[in-house]
Coordinates of C-alpha atoms and ligand atoms in Angstrom, one line a residue:
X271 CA 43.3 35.9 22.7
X272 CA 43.8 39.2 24.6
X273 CA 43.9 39.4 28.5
X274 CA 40.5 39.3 29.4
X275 CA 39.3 36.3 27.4
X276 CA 42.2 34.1 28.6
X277 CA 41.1 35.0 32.6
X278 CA 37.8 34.2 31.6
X279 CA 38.2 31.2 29.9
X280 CA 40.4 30.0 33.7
X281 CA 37.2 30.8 35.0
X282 CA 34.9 28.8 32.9
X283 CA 37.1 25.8 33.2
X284 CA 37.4 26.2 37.0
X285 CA 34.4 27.8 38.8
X286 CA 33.1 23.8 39.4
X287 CA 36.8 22.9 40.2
X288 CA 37.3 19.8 42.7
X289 CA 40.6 19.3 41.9
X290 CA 41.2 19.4 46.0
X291 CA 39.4 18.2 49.0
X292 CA 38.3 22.4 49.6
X293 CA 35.8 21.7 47.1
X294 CA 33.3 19.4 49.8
X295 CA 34.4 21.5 52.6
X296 CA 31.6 24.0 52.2
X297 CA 32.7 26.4 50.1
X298 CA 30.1 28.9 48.1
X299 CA 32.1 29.4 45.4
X300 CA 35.5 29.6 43.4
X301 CA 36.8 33.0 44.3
X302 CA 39.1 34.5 41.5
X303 CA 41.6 37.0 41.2
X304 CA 40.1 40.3 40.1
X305 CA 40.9 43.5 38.5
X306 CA 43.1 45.0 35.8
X307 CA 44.5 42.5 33.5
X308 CA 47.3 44.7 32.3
X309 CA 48.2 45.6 35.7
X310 CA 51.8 46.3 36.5
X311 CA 51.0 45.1 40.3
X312 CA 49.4 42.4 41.3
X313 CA 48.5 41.2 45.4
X314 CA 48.2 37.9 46.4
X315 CA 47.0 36.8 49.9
X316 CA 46.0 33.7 51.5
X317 CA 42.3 32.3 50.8
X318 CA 38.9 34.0 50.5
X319 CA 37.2 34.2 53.8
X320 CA 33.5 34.6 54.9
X321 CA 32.8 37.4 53.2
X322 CA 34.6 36.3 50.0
X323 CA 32.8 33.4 49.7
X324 CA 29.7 35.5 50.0
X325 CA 30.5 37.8 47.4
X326 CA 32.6 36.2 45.3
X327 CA 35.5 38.3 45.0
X328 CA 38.8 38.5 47.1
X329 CA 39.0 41.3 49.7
X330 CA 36.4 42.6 49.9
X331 CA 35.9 41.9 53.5
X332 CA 38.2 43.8 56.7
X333 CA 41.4 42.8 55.8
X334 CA 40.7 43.6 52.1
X335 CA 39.2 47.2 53.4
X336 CA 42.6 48.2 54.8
X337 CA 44.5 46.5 51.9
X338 CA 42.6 49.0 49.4
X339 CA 43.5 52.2 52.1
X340 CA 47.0 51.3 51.7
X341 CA 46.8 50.5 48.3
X342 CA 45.4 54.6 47.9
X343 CA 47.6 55.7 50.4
X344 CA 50.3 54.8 47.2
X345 CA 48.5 56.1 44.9
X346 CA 46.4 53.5 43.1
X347 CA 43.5 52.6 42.8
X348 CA 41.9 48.6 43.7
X349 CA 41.1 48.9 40.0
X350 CA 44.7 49.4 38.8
X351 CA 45.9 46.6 40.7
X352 CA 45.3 42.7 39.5
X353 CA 44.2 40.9 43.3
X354 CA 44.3 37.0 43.8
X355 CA 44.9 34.5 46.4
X356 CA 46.9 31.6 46.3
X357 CA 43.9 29.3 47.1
X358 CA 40.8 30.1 45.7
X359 CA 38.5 28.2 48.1
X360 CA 38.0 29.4 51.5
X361 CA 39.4 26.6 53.6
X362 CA 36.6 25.8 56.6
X363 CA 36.9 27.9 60.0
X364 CA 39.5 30.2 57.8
X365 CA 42.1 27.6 58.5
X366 CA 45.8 27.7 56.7
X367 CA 45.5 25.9 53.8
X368 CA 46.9 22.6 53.4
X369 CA 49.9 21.9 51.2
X370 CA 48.3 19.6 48.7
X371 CA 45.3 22.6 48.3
X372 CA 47.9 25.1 47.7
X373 CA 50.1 23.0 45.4
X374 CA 46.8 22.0 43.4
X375 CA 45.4 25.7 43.2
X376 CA 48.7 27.5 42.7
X377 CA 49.4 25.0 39.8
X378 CA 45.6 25.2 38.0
X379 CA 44.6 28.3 38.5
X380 CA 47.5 31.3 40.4
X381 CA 50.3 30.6 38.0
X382 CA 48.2 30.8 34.9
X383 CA 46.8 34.5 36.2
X384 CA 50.0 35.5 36.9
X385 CA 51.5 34.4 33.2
X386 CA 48.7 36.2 32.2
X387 CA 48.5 39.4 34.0
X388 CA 52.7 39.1 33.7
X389 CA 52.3 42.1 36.2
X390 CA 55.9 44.0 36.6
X391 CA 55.5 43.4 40.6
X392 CA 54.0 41.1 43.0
X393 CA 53.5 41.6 46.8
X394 CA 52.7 38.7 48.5
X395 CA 50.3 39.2 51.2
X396 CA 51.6 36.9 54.3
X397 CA 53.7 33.7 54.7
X398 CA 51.2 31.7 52.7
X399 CA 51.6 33.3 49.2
X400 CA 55.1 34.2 50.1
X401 CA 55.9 30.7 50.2
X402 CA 53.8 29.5 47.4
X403 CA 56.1 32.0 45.0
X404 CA 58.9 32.0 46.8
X405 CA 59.5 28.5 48.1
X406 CA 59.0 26.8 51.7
X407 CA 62.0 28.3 53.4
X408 CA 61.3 31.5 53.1
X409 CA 60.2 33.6 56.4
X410 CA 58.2 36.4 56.2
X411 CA 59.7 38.2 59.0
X412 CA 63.3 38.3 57.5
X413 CA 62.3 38.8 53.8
X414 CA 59.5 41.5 54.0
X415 CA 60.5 44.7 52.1
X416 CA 62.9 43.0 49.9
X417 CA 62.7 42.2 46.1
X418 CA 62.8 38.8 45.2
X419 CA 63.2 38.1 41.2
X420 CA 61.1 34.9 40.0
X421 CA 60.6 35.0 35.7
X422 CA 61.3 38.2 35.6
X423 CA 58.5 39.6 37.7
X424 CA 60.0 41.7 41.1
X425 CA 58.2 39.6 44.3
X426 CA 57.7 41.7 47.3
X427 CA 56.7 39.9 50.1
X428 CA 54.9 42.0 53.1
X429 CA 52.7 40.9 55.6
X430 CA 48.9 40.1 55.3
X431 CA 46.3 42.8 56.2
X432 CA 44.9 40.3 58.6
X433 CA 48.3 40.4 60.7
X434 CA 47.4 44.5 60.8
X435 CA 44.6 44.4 61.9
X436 CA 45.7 42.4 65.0
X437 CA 48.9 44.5 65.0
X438 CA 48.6 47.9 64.0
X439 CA 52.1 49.4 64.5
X440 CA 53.3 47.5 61.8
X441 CA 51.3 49.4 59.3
X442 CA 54.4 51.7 59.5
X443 CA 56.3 48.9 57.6
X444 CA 53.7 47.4 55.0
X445 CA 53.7 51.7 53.7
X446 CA 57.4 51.5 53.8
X447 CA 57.2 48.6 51.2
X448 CA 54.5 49.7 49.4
X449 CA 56.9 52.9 49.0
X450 CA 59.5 50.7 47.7
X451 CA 57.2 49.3 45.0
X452 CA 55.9 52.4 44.1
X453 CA 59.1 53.8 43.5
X454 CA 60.3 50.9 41.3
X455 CA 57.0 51.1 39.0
X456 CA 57.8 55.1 38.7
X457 CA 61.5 54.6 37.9
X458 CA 60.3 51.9 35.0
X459 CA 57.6 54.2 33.7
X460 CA 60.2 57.4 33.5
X461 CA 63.0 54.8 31.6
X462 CA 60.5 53.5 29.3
X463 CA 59.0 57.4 28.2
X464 CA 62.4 58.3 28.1
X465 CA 62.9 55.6 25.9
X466 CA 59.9 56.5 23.4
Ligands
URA636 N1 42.4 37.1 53.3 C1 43.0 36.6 52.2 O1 44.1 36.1 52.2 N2 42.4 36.7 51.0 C2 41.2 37.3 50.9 O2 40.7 37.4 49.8 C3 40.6 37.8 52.1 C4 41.2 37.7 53.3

């Protein structure tokens, strides 16, 4: 089964899911991760919000507007990239979701996407999918622009688009780490054509 079909088949077995108690908390829909399924990067952020919910795919909405700038700003493209949340349900009022939703979700539904995808890098949007890859302990303020390793996929945790648009000035940083990724998926595509 190529790429496409295996994403779609998560789909079909999960757009009804009420494996968690988001399911009768007045969701619209399952939101899943969208775009390239051989993507070398793949962003993960929080929930879907409002506008997710509406429209069935993840950031789409403000904080998914200025994710795509910055993604440009890079040099690629919201198609390149493979985009997913940790929780696929938008929790009511836009609250944090709960640990058992998160658990649940990331389990059914974000770690078969990412075998799938097996993208080279993944930036972690915010605390939320930050910890859901990288483990409770970790703080988003002290491990933002590094490279963590998990199955052989580089995690770069940065923070969310949300957090910018509340704070601006530290747009200068989420660029910085973008940079950082860039760089490393240029460095691997110049080894593996001088390879060939
Ligand atoms: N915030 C998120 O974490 N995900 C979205 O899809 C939109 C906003």
């Amino acid at each position: 089964m190529n790429k496409q079909n295996i994403l779609n088949k998560i789909k079909l077995n999960y757009n009804k899911c009420e494996n968690c108690a988001l399911a009768k908390q007045g969701r619209k829909q399952v939101v899943f991760g969208q775009g390239n399924p051989n993507a070398n990067i793949m962003f993960i952020g929080e929930a879907p919000g409002k506008d997710e919910d509406i429209q069935g795919a993840p950031f789409v909405g403000r904080a998914g507007k200025l994710l795509i700038k910055m993604i440009e700003a890079i040099g690629y493209k919201r198609e390149d990239a493979y985009i997913s949340n940790v929780v696929k349900c938008r929790p009511p009022n836009n609250r944090t979701p709960l640990p058992n939703e998160t658990n649940v979700c990331k389990k059914l539904i974000l770690f078969k996407e990412i075998e799938t995808i097996n993208p080279k890098v993944i930036c972690c949007l915010g605390a939320s999918a930050t910890q859901a890859l990288l483990g409770k302990d970790i703080k988003i303020s002290n491990s933002r622009g590094l490279f963590f390793n998990l199955n052989n996929i580089k995690i770069m945790p940065t923070f969310h688009p949300a957090y910018l648009l509340r704070n601006p000035k530290a747009k200068k940083q989420v660029c910085e780490d973008l940079e950082k990724i860039n760089f490393y998926l240029e460095n691997i595509k110049n080894r593996d054509n001088a390879e060939k």
